[in-house]
Short mmCIF file of C-alpha atoms in Angstrom, two decimals:
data_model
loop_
_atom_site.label_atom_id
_atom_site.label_comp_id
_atom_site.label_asym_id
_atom_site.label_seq_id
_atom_site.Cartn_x
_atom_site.Cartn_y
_atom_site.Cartn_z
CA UNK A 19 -50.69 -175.57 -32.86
CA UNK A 20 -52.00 -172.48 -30.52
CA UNK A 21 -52.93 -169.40 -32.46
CA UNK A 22 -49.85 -167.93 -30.67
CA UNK A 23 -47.35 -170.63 -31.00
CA UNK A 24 -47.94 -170.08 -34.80
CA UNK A 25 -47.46 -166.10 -34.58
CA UNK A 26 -44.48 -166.14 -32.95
CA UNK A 27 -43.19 -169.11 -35.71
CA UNK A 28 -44.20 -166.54 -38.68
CA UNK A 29 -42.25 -163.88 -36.98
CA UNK A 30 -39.61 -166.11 -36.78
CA UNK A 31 -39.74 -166.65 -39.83
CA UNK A 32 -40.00 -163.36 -41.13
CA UNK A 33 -37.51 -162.38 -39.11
CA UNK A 34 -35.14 -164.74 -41.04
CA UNK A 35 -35.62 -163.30 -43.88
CA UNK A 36 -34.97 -160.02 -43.20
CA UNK A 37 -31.80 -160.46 -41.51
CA UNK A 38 -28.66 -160.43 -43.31
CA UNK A 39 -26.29 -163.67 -42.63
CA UNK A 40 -23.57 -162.88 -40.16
CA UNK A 41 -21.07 -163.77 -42.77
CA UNK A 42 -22.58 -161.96 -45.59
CA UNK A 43 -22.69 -158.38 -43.35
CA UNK A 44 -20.60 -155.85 -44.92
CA UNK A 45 -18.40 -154.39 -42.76
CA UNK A 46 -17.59 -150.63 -42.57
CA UNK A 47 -14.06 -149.98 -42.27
CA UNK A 48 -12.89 -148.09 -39.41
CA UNK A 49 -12.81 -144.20 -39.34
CA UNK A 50 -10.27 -143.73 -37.39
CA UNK A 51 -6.41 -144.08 -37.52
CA UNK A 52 -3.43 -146.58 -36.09
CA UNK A 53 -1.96 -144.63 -33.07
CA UNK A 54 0.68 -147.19 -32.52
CA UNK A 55 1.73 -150.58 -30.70
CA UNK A 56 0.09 -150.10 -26.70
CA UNK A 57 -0.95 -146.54 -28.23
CA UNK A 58 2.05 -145.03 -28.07
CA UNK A 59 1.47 -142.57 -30.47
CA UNK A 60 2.01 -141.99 -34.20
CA UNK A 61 3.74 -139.13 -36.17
CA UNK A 62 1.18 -137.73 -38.90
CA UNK A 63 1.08 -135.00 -41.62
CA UNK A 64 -2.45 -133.30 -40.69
CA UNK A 65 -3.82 -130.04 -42.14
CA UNK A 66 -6.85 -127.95 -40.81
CA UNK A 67 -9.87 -128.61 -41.62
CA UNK A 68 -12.33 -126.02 -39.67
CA UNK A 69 -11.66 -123.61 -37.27
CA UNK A 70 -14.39 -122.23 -34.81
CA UNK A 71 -14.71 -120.05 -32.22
CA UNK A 72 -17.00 -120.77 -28.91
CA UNK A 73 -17.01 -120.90 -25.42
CA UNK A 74 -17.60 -122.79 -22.59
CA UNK A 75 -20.02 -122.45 -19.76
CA UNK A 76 -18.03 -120.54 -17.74
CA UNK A 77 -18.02 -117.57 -20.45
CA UNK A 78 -14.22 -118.39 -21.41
CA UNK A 79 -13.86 -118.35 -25.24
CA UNK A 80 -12.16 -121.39 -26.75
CA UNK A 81 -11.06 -122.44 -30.49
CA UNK A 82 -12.00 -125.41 -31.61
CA UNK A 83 -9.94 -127.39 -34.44
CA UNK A 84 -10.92 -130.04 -36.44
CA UNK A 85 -7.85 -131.90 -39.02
CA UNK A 86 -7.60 -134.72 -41.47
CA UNK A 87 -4.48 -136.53 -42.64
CA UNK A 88 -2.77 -134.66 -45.33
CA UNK A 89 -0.66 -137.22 -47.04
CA UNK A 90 0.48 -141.14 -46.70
CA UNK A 91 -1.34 -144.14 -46.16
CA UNK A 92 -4.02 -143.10 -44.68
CA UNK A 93 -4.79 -139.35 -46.30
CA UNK A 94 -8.11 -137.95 -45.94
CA UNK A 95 -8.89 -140.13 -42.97
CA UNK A 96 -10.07 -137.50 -39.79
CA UNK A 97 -7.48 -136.70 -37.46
CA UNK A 98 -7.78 -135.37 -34.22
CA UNK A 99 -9.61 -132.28 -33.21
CA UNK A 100 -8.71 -130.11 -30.51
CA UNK A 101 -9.46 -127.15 -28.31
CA UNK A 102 -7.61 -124.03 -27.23
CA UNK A 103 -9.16 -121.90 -24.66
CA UNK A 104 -8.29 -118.97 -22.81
CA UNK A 105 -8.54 -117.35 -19.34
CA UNK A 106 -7.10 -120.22 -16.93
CA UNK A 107 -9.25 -122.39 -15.22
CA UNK A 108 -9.18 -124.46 -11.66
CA UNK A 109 -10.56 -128.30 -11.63
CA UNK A 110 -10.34 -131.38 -9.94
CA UNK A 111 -8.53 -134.51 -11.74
CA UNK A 112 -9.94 -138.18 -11.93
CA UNK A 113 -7.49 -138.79 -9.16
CA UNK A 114 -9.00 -136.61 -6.75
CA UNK A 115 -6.48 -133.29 -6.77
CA UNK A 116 -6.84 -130.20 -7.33
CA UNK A 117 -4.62 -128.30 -10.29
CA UNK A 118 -4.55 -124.87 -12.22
CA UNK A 119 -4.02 -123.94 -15.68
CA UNK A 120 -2.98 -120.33 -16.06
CA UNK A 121 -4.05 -118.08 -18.64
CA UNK A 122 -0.44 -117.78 -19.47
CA UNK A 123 -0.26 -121.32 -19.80
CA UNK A 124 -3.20 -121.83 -22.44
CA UNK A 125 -2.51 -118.71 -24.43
CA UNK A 126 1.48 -120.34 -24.63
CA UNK A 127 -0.15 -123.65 -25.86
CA UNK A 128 -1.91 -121.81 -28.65
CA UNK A 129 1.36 -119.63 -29.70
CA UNK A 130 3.59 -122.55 -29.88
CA UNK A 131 0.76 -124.45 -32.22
CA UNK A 132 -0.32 -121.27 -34.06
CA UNK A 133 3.33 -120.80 -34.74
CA UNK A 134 4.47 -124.51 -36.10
CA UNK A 135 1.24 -125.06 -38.05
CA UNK A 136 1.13 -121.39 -39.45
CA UNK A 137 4.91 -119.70 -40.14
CA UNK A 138 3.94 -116.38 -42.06
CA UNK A 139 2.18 -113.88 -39.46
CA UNK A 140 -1.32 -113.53 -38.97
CA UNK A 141 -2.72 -110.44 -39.72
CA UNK A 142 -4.75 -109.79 -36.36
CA UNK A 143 -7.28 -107.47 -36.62
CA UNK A 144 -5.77 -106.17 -32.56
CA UNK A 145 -2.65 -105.55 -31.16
CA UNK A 146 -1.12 -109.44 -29.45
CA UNK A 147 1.41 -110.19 -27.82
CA UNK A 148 3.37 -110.06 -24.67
CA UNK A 149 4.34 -107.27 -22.57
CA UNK A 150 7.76 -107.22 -20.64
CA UNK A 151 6.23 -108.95 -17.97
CA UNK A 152 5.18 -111.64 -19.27
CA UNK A 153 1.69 -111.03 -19.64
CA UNK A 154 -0.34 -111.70 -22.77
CA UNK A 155 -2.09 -108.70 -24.44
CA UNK A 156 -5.15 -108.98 -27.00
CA UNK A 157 -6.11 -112.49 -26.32
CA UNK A 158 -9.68 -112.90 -26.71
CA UNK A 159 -12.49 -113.78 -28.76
CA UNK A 160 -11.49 -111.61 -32.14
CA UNK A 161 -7.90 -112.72 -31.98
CA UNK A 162 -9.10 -116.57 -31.80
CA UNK A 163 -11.26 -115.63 -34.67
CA UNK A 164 -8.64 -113.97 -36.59
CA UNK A 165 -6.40 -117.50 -36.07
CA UNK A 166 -9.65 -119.61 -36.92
CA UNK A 167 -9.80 -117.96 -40.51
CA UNK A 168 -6.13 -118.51 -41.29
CA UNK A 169 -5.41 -121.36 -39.82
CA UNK A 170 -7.61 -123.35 -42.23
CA UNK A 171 -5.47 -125.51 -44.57
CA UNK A 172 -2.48 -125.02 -42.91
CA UNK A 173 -0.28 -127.96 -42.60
CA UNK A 174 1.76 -129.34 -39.44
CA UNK A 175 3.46 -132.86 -38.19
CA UNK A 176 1.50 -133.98 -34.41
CA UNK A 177 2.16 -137.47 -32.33
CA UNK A 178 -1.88 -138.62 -32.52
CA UNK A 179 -2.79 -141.33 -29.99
CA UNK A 180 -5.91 -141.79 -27.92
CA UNK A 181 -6.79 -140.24 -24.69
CA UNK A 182 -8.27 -141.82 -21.93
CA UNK A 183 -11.74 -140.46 -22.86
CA UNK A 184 -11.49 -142.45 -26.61
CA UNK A 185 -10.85 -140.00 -28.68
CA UNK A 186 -7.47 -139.04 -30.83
CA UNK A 187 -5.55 -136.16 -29.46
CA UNK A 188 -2.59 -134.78 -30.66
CA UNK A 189 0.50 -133.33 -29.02
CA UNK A 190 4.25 -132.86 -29.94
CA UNK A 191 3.70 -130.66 -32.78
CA UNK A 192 5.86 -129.89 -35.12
CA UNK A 193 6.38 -127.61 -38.48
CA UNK A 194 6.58 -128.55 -41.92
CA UNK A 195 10.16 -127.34 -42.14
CA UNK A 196 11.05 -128.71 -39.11
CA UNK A 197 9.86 -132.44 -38.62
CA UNK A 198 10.52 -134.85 -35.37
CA UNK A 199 13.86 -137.31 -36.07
CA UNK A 200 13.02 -139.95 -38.92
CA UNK A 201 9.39 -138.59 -40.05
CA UNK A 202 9.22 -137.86 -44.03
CA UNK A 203 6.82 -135.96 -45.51
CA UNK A 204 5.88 -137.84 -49.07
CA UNK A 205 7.45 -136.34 -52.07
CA UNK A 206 4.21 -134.38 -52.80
CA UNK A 207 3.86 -132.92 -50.06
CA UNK A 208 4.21 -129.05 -49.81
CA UNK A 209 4.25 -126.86 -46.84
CA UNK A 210 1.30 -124.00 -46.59
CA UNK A 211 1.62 -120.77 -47.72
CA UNK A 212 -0.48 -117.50 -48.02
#
């Protein structure tokens, strides 16, 4: 036998032993969480892990979110994380069009999911709101801070499924006190409060 014929059989070799049997590999179990038959989407309890301000690029300050499942089967599993930004931005979709989201449009999305997952007011170091014409006032960095601070451990029901990137998103939100048709919190449950 060739001096490198028998190398490459005591590599081999070695090899072998250092490899784990396919059927003995332990298998991690999966992080995520069931979002439904053809991923239609799942009702789950989640709660608020983090809450961070940031921006993008462009300068336009964002809030990022980060949950975990509060209660059931699958409690303390990650949920979804998501991102509310503000100022309105212009893009291009996979498909080739153009769209818009307004300002008014993002700083609506965060209202309606500041409001479900957080009843009792915020105490905002600014002046927000709306004037009579619709516009928002006080939207901006410090107000998105203010909301990251309380928002953490607050409770609220969300549809999670998977976008088309891979990752879980959540949408249809819902409050504690008002839940979508059918969904039960478990009995020890208990909504958030300051």
């Amino acid at each position: 036998m060739s001096p490198m014929v028998a190398t490459k059989e005591k590599e081999r070799q070695m090899v072998q032993q250092d490899v784990t049997d396919f059927y003995d590999v332990e298998v991690q179990s999966e992080e995520g969480i069931p979002t439904g038959i053809k991923n239609k989407g799942i009702f789950y309890h989640l709660a608020v892990t983090e809450g961070e301000v940031g921006s993008w690029d462009d300068g336009r300050v964002r809030l990022d979110i980060k949950t975990e499942v509060a209660s059931g089967e699958y409690a303390g599993k990650y949920g979804p994380r998501k991102t509310f930004s503000l100022g309105g931005y212009e893009g291009t979709g996979r498909n080739g069009r153009p769209f818009t989201v307004s300002a008014t449009a993002q700083a609506d999305a965060l209202v309606q999911f500041v409001r479900a997952a957080h009843p009792a007011r915020i105490s905002f170091t600014q002046p927000v709101g709306k004037t009579a014409t619709g516009d928002y006032v006080g939207m901006d960095e410090n107000t998105l801070a203010d909301i990251a601070e309380a928002i953490v451990g607050a409770e609220f029901i969300a549809k999670v499924r998977t976008d088309a990137k891979g990752y879980l998103a959540w949408s249809h939100v819902h409050s504690l006190s008002a839940p979508p048709v059918g969904f039960e919190l478990e009995a020890g449950a208990t909504a958030f409060t300051l």
